[in-house]
XYZ file of C-alpha atoms in Angstrom:
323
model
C 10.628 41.975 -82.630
C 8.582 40.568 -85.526
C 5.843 38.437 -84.216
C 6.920 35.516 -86.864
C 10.021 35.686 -84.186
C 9.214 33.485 -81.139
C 11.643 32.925 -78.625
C 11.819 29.862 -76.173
C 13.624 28.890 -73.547
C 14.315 25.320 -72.237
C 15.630 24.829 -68.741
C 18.308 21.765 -68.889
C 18.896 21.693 -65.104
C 20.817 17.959 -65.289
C 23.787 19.993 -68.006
C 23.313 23.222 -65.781
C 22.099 25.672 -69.465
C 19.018 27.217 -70.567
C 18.979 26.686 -74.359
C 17.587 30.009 -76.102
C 15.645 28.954 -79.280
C 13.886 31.176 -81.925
C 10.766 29.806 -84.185
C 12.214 26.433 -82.525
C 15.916 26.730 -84.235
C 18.750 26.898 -81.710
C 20.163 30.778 -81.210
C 22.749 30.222 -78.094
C 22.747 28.339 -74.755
C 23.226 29.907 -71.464
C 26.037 27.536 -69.932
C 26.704 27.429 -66.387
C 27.968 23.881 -65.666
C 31.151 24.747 -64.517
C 33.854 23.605 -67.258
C 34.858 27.448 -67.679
C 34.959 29.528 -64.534
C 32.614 32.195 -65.765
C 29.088 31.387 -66.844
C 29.062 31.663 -71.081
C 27.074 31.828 -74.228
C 27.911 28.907 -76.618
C 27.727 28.467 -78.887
C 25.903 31.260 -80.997
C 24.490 30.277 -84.475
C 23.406 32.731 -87.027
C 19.711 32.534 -88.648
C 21.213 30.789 -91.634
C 22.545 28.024 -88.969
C 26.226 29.209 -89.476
C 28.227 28.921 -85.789
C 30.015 31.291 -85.147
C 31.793 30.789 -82.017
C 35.229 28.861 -81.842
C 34.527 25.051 -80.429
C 37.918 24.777 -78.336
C 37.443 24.256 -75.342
C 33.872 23.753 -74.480
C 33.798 21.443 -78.065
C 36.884 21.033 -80.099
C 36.368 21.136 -83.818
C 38.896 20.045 -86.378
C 41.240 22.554 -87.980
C 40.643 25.008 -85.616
C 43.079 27.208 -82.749
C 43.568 25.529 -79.866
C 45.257 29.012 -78.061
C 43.783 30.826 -75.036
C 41.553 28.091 -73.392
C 40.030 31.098 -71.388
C 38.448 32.268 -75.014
C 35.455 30.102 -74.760
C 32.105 31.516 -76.245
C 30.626 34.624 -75.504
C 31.598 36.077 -71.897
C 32.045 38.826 -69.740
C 34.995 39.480 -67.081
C 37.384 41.561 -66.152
C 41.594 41.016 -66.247
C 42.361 42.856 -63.261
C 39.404 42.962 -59.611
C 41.457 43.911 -57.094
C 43.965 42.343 -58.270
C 42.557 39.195 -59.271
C 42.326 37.987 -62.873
C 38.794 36.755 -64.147
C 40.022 36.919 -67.613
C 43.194 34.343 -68.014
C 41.046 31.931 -65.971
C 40.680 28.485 -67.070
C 41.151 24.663 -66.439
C 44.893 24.828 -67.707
C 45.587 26.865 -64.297
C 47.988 25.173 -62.351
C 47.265 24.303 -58.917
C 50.434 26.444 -57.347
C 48.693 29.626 -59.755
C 45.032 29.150 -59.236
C 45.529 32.435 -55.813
C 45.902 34.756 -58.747
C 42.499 34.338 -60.290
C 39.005 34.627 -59.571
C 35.594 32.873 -60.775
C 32.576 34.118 -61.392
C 30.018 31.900 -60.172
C 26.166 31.109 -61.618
C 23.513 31.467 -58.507
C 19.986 31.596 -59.937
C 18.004 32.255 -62.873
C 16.016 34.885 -61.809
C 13.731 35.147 -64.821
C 12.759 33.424 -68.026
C 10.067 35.008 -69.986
C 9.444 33.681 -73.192
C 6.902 36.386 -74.226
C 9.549 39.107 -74.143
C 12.357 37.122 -75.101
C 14.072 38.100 -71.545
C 16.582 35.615 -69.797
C 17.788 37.092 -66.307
C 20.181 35.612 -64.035
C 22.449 36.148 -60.573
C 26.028 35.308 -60.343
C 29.134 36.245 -57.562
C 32.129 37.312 -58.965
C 33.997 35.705 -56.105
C 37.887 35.324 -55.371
C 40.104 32.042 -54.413
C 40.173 32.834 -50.900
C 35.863 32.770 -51.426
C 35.275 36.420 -50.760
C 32.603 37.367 -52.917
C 33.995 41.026 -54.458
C 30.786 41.419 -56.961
C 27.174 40.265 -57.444
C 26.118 40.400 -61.101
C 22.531 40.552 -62.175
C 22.643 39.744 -65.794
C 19.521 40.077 -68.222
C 19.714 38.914 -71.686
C 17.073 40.108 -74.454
C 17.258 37.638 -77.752
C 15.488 38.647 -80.591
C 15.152 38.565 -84.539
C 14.957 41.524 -87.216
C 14.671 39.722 -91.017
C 18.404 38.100 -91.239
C 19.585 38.957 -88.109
C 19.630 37.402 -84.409
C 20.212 39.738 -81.505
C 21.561 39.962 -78.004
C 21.250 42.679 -75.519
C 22.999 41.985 -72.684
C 22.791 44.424 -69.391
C 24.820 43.362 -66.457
C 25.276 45.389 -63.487
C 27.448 44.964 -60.993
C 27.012 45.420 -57.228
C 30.092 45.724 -54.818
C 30.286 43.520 -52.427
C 33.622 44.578 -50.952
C 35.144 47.696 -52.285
C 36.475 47.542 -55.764
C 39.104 48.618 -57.912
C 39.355 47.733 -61.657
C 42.456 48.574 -62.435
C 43.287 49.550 -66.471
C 44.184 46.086 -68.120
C 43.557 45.372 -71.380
C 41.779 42.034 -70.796
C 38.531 42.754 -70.956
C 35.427 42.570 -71.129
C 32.545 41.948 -73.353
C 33.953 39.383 -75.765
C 33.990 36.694 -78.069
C 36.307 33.797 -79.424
C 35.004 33.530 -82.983
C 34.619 30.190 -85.257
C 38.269 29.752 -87.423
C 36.325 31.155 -90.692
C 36.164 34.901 -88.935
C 39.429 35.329 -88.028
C 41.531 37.832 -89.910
C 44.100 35.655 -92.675
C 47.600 35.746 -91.172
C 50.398 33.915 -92.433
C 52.564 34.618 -89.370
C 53.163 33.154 -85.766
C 52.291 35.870 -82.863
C 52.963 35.482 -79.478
C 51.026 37.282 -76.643
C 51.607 37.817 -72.976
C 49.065 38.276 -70.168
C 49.387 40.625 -66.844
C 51.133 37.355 -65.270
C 53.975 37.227 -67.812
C 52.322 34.272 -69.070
C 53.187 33.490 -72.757
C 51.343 32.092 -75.660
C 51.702 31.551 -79.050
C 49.165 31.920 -81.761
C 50.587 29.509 -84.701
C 50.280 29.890 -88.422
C 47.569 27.822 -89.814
C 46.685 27.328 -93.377
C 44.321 30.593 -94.144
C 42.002 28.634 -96.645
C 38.217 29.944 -96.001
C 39.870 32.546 -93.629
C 38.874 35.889 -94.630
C 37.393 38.204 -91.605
C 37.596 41.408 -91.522
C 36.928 44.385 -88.695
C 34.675 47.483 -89.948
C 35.013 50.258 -87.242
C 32.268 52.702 -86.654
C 35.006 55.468 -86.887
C 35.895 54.312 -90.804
C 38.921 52.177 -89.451
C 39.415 48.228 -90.627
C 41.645 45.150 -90.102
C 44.332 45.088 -87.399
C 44.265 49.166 -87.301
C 40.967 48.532 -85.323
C 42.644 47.175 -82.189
C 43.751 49.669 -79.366
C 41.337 52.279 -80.677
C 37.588 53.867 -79.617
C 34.717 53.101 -81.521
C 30.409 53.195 -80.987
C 30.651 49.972 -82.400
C 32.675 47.303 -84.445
C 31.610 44.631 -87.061
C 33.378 41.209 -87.966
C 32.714 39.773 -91.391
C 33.363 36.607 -93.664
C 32.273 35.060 -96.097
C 31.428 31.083 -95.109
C 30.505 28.959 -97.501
C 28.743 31.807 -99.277
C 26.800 33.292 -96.863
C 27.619 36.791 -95.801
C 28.526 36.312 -92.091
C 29.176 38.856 -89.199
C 29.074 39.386 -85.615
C 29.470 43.594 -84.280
C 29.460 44.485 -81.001
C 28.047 47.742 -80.196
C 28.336 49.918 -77.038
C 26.075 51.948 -75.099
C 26.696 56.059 -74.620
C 25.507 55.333 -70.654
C 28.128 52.625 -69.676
C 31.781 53.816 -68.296
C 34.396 54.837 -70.692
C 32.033 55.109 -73.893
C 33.077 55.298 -76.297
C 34.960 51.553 -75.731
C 38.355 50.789 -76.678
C 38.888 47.643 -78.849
C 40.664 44.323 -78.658
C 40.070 43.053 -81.177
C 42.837 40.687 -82.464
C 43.378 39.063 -86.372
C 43.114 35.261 -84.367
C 39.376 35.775 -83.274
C 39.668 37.288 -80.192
C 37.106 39.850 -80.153
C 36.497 42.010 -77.204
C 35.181 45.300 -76.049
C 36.746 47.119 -73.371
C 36.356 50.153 -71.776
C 38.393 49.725 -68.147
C 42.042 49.669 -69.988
C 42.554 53.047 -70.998
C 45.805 53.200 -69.646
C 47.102 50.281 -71.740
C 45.179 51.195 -74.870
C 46.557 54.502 -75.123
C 50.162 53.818 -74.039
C 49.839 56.257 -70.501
C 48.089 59.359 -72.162
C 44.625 58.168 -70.603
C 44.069 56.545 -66.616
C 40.920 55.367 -65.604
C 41.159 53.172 -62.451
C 37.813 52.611 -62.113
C 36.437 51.829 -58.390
C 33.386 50.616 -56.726
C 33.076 51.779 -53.289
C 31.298 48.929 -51.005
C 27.693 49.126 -51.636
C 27.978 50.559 -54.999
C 27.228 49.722 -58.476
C 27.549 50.122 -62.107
C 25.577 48.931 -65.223
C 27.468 47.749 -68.641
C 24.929 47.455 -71.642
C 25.755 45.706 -75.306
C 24.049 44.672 -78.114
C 25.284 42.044 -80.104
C 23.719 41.174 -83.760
C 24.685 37.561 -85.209
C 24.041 38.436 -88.888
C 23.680 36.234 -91.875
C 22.978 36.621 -95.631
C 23.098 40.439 -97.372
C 25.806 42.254 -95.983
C 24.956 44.207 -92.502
C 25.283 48.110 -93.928
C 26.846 50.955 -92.077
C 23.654 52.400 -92.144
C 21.466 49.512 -90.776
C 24.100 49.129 -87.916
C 24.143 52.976 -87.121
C 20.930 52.564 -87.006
C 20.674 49.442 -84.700
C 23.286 52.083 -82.331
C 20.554 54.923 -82.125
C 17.635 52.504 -81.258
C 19.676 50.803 -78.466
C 20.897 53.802 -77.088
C 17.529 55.671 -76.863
């Protein structure tokens, strides 16, 4: 990290975040204040001082989706924990429902180091009968390379109880991107969760829309959903700055390389537990955690802004993180 970079963090124990600031400009807050059942990163603002998370629901904006009110920010959960879904979670739950879904829950920061950039946390991945299933340890490294922000988040998870994760494709690194990213679509879509739940994703008017996927494997668009990549970059153009958010896996984490789901409405997600449903039965994974065991997930994220992010700068961004 360039040494012009200087990363802060301020502790805001009264709104339950830790705001994560570089040279003194806000990157991202760590939010743990309970409006979303999961602990979140929102909202995440490029360099330029672009946003480029979605507002709904943590802070409606105008013009924007209001679909999926579990989409909030950058997260990480899981559709399917023995048989609980951390995904679909959310405040439009009703009561008669809320059995079906589990919470992860924010315990302690653990670290905060300035100097290195390094935020670390605890949190219990915990079900609605309050057996805790998971304990995450969390640590995320921000940082800044010329027009670019990063995140490196590792999280492992310990089991609690034993585990099963069965293939779903809700999952699990993801983001709900700012209108201006999503794909332009001029037609209505409706999705369906695990629970049969419906939603609709409405036709909006597409002006300023015009994201884009770019797939490590030379794959674009919608064609990137459903499919493995080392990595995958979103792009727009907003208000003439060169704008994009890519995800990018790690060769040492389960399933690599990830499948996608990455959907056209700004649903962005990496997800390497639903093989099952991402390659229509010719792949099973059912990944387990026997009681007392645990695995580590690792992803970088870079929140670019200004030239457009190259092939070749994010392949090489890929080797250094997977050294």
């Amino acid at each position: 990290m360039p040494e012009t970079s200087k990363v802060s963090f301020i502790k805001d124990d009264v709104n339950q975040k830790v705001d994560v600031k570089i040279d003194g400009n806000l990157f991202t807050s760590y939010v743990y204040d309970g409006q979303t059942p999961k602990p979140i990163l929102y909202p995440v603002i490029t360099k330029s001082g672009k946003t480029v998370t979605r507002g709904f629901p943590y802070a409606p904006r105008p013009n924007e989706r209001v679909d999926h009110p579990h989409h909030a920010g950058l997260w990480f959960n899981y559709g399917d924990v023995n048989g609980l879904d951390f995904w679909n979670n959310s405040y439009a739950i009703p009561e008669d429902e809320k059995d079906k879904y589990g919470s992860i829950i924010h315990q302690e920061i653990l670290e905060s180091n300035d100097d290195f950039g390094v935020l670390k946390i605890r949190a219990i991945w915990r079900s609605p009968k309050e057996v805790d299933l998971l304990e995450e340890i969390a640590e995320f490294k921000f940082s800044e390379d010329g027009d670019t922000r990063i995140i490196d988040r590792t999280s492992t998870l310990n089991a609690l109880e034993d585990v099963s994760f069965d293939d779903n494709k809700e999952g699990m690194i993801a983001i709900r991107v700012t209108r201006e990213l999503e794909l332009p679509t001029d037609k209505p879509a409706v999705y369906t969760d695990a629970e049969g739940n419906v939603t609709e994703v409405k036709a909006l008017n597409n002006e300023g829309v015009n994201g884009n996927y770019f797939a490590s494997e030379g794959l674009t668009g919608n064609d990137v959903w459903g499919t493995r990549n080392k990595w995958v970059k979103l792009e727009s153009n907003i208000e003439g700055d060169n704008v994009s958010v890519t995800i990018i896996d790690n060769k040492k984490n389960v399933g690599y390389p990830t499948y996608w789901h990455a959907r056209d409405y700004g649903l962005f997600a990496a997800n390497p537990l639903g093989q099952e449903v991402f390659s229509e039965g010719k792949e099973v994974l059912k990944f387990k955690l026997a009681k007392g065991e645990s695995t580590t997930f690792n992803y970088r994220i870079l929140v670019h802004s200004g030239s457009e992010l190259s092939k070749g700068s994010i392949d090489k961004s890929f080797e250094e993180f997977n050294k």
